[in-house]
């Protein structure tokens, strides 16, 4: 697996939260005459690399898109093999996550998962819950629209029961009801596999993310490409709706809620 990211290659302007759409496993396998699950298995290498590098660089949160709501419609063997891979991987990697003080959470519709996988997820989350290092979210059976609907339903339920006045629903309260509630929004989205789409990932939370599209297939994503994504991010001017001139202006002219939230 790849070398560590050279610290010279990345600027001081690191993202607080990185989201990654890990695309291209199937094509990677096909190019080698292998079945698609071999590509998913090979995709574990870059997962470990990203966890290690984010931990080492002190990045607060990493969210990985492993299985979308729409992926259930893939061939049954591929779905079964991915579920098997999640079971195996969570079981095998939890010690290493512990060692790196990583807190693991699975986001998505976990009711759609097998009882066995749900139990294993709960155990791994419980075991790592007190860890103070990288906050690692793995999205499984996740869809951005599903996330928004479940948040809306939860808030509507609280309103209907009288626990929450309608007027108390604002952006902050809505965000808190989403799967990533409590975490800063991702500042950087990396998508591999040469596709330039959001594909129903974190629709609310990616509102101001910088988008880095890599032509690499996910199993080929390595330390150099990770460093290239960080360098891209460091070179971006993040305006949050303001003008470039405002950003360069003295502090009083830069007032406004969005800018105050800027990292
Ligand atoms: C998309 O590539 C990738 C997936 C649907 C699976 C990603 C899962 C992993 C890398 C395993 C991670 C496991 C854990 C526990 C974090 P694709 O199959 O759509 O590729 P294609 O576009 O080339 O067909």
XYZ file of C-alpha atoms and ligand atoms in Angstrom:
287
model
C 0.000 0.000 0.000
C 1.143 3.523 -0.812
C 3.623 5.684 1.036
C 2.575 8.343 3.496
C 1.596 11.747 2.103
C 4.638 14.016 1.988
C 4.014 16.864 4.421
C 5.757 19.237 2.008
C 3.128 18.460 -0.592
C 0.239 19.698 1.527
C -0.319 23.214 2.709
C -1.343 24.261 6.199
C -4.913 24.722 4.889
C -6.197 21.252 5.617
C -9.873 20.321 5.429
C -11.531 19.524 8.742
C -13.755 16.914 7.136
C -13.148 14.894 3.967
C -15.856 12.873 2.207
C -14.920 10.271 -0.386
C -16.966 8.496 -3.060
C -14.916 5.371 -3.732
C -15.775 4.626 -7.356
C -14.159 2.386 -9.955
C -13.736 -0.958 -8.179
C -15.712 -2.864 -10.821
C -13.728 -1.380 -13.714
C -10.462 -2.062 -11.894
C -11.417 -5.732 -11.553
C -12.694 -6.021 -15.145
C -9.435 -4.574 -16.504
C -7.641 -7.503 -14.840
C -10.111 -10.161 -15.932
C -11.352 -10.503 -12.347
C -14.873 -10.602 -10.924
C -16.215 -7.317 -9.466
C -15.858 -8.429 -5.799
C -12.087 -8.626 -6.323
C -12.188 -4.889 -7.047
C -14.113 -4.169 -3.845
C -11.598 -6.219 -1.879
C -8.715 -4.335 -3.492
C -10.492 -1.123 -2.461
C -9.736 -1.833 1.186
C -6.097 -0.818 0.708
C -6.892 2.841 -0.066
C -9.465 2.854 2.769
C -6.712 1.943 5.238
C -4.383 4.506 3.650
C -6.929 7.332 3.979
C -7.759 6.461 7.595
C -4.080 6.386 8.493
C -3.237 9.615 6.683
C -6.227 11.544 8.042
C -5.304 10.388 11.554
C -1.682 11.349 11.085
C -2.516 14.786 9.693
C -5.005 15.488 12.483
C -8.000 15.769 10.149
C -11.128 15.694 12.279
C -13.496 13.592 10.191
C -13.546 11.247 7.207
C -16.768 9.964 5.636
C -16.612 7.144 3.083
C -19.416 6.176 0.689
C -19.297 2.371 0.683
C -22.817 1.327 -0.394
C -25.654 3.513 -1.604
C -29.420 3.048 -1.251
C -29.377 2.422 -5.008
C -26.641 -0.256 -4.809
C -29.242 -2.764 -3.522
C -30.345 -3.147 -7.152
C -26.970 -4.612 -8.202
C -26.775 -8.359 -8.970
C -27.569 -10.397 -5.841
C -24.094 -12.036 -5.785
C -22.357 -8.668 -5.782
C -24.575 -7.347 -2.987
C -23.965 -10.517 -0.958
C -20.232 -10.282 -1.503
C -20.161 -6.624 -0.429
C -22.161 -7.392 2.714
C -19.741 -10.234 3.452
C -16.831 -7.847 2.953
C -18.336 -5.318 5.401
C -18.839 -8.058 8.026
C -15.307 -9.380 7.601
C -13.698 -5.961 7.486
C -15.413 -4.464 10.519
C -14.512 -7.566 12.494
C -10.902 -7.604 11.349
C -10.108 -3.874 11.414
C -11.662 -2.821 14.695
C -8.460 -3.549 16.655
C -6.467 -1.347 14.291
C -9.076 1.420 14.567
C -8.770 1.170 18.333
C -4.983 1.411 18.089
C -5.312 4.596 16.040
C -7.983 5.991 18.436
C -10.482 6.188 15.568
C -14.178 6.514 16.388
C -16.229 4.475 13.911
C -19.828 5.173 12.998
C -21.934 3.659 10.234
C -24.410 6.044 8.635
C -27.358 4.973 6.496
C -30.480 2.880 6.744
C -29.181 0.119 8.977
C -32.594 -1.539 9.208
C -31.989 -2.694 5.632
C -28.908 -4.654 6.771
C -28.871 -8.204 8.130
C -29.390 -8.619 11.870
C -25.878 -10.045 12.115
C -24.304 -7.044 10.413
C -26.390 -4.643 12.509
C -25.162 -6.351 15.681
C -21.561 -6.239 14.535
C -21.841 -2.555 13.647
C -23.354 -1.765 17.046
C -20.523 -3.632 18.803
C -17.790 -1.872 16.780
C -19.385 1.535 17.335
C -19.685 0.884 21.047
C -16.092 -0.287 21.271
C -14.713 2.815 19.559
C -17.238 5.343 20.914
C -14.844 6.831 23.476
C -11.975 7.304 21.012
C -10.869 10.879 20.557
C -8.981 10.627 17.268
C -10.354 10.635 13.715
C -14.140 10.451 13.404
C -14.688 7.863 10.698
C -18.132 7.507 9.131
C -18.838 4.711 6.669
C -22.020 5.200 4.649
C -23.777 1.870 4.057
C -27.264 1.683 2.543
C -27.044 5.461 2.502
C -28.766 7.985 0.262
C -28.766 11.759 0.626
C -32.477 11.968 -0.094
C -33.209 9.213 2.433
C -31.162 11.145 4.995
C -33.156 14.347 4.429
C -36.485 12.511 4.565
C -35.623 10.685 7.805
C -34.555 13.985 9.404
C -37.760 15.672 8.243
C -39.825 12.787 9.595
C -38.071 12.876 12.986
C -38.626 16.633 13.338
C -42.230 16.376 12.135
C -42.816 13.687 14.781
C -41.480 15.983 17.493
C -43.721 18.808 16.252
C -46.759 16.522 16.105
C -46.193 15.365 19.686
C -45.859 18.961 20.866
C -42.220 18.486 21.915
C -40.930 20.961 19.336
C -42.525 24.213 18.180
C -42.592 24.558 14.380
C -40.780 27.889 14.625
C -37.814 26.147 16.294
C -36.941 24.348 13.049
C -34.080 26.185 11.425
C -31.040 25.096 9.400
C -28.995 24.218 12.476
C -31.719 22.035 13.959
C -32.345 20.339 10.637
C -28.632 19.647 10.163
C -28.468 18.151 13.652
C -31.191 15.641 12.716
C -29.187 14.370 9.721
C -26.860 11.374 9.898
C -23.792 13.633 10.170
C -25.432 15.770 12.886
C -22.808 17.150 15.235
C -19.978 17.042 12.692
C -18.719 19.940 10.600
C -19.830 19.755 6.962
C -17.292 18.117 4.649
C -14.987 20.802 3.213
C -13.643 18.497 0.527
C -15.348 15.780 -1.519
C -13.056 13.418 -3.381
C -14.601 11.201 -6.043
C -12.528 8.650 -7.902
C -13.409 6.667 -11.028
C -13.545 9.557 -13.526
C -17.220 10.307 -12.887
C -18.256 13.848 -12.052
C -21.478 13.375 -10.106
C -22.696 13.660 -6.516
C -24.756 10.427 -6.830
C -27.065 11.111 -3.896
C -24.234 11.414 -1.344
C -24.622 13.879 1.586
C -26.880 16.201 -0.425
C -27.369 18.680 2.418
C -23.866 18.540 3.886
C -21.920 19.041 0.658
C -23.476 22.457 -0.005
C -20.118 24.288 0.179
C -17.672 21.416 -0.304
C -14.802 21.770 -2.750
C -15.061 18.971 -5.322
C -11.995 16.987 -6.366
C -12.576 14.500 -9.165
C -9.857 11.935 -9.730
C -9.516 9.818 -12.851
C -7.920 7.043 -10.782
C -10.011 3.951 -10.091
C -10.472 3.578 -6.331
C -8.109 0.597 -5.837
C -5.381 2.726 -7.509
C -5.937 5.705 -5.195
C -2.653 6.205 -3.376
C -0.738 8.629 -1.168
C 0.296 10.825 -4.121
C -3.291 11.222 -5.284
C -4.442 11.937 -1.740
C -1.750 14.622 -1.492
C -2.906 16.025 -4.861
C -6.460 16.321 -3.493
C -5.186 18.124 -0.385
C -3.045 20.448 -2.500
C -6.090 21.212 -4.694
C -8.070 22.046 -1.556
C -5.304 24.274 -0.169
C -5.356 26.259 -3.421
C -9.089 26.958 -3.368
C -10.515 30.316 -2.314
C -13.538 29.431 -0.202
C -16.035 32.255 -0.508
C -19.266 30.878 1.032
C -21.314 33.238 -1.128
C -19.142 36.292 -0.492
C -17.045 38.070 -3.111
C -13.325 37.566 -3.473
C -12.890 41.242 -2.539
C -14.697 40.752 0.758
C -12.392 37.881 1.634
C -9.355 40.091 1.133
C -10.944 43.000 3.045
C -10.345 43.859 6.707
C -12.297 41.720 9.162
C -15.346 44.009 9.789
C -16.324 43.842 6.095
C -16.184 40.084 6.210
C -19.107 39.721 8.586
C -21.921 37.276 7.877
C -23.016 33.941 9.224
C -21.552 31.862 6.411
C -18.094 33.389 6.676
C -18.082 33.055 10.454
C -18.582 29.347 9.938
C -15.630 29.154 7.562
C -12.676 27.107 8.747
C -18.069 1.626 -6.241
O -17.344 1.066 -7.306
C -17.687 0.956 -4.994
C -18.550 0.280 -4.186
C -19.987 0.137 -4.480
C -18.068 -0.411 -2.967
C -17.005 0.314 -2.189
C -16.612 -0.504 -1.017
C -15.352 -0.705 -0.596
C -14.139 -0.104 -1.198
C -15.132 -1.546 0.621
C -15.075 -0.631 1.799
C -15.392 -1.362 3.033
C -15.426 -0.747 4.241
C -15.857 -1.525 5.425
C -15.069 0.675 4.424
P -18.151 0.412 -8.522
O -18.379 -1.029 -8.191
O -19.391 1.195 -8.800
O -17.125 0.545 -9.690
P -17.450 0.696 -11.255
O -18.005 2.083 -11.446
O -16.109 0.538 -11.871
O -18.398 -0.392 -11.619
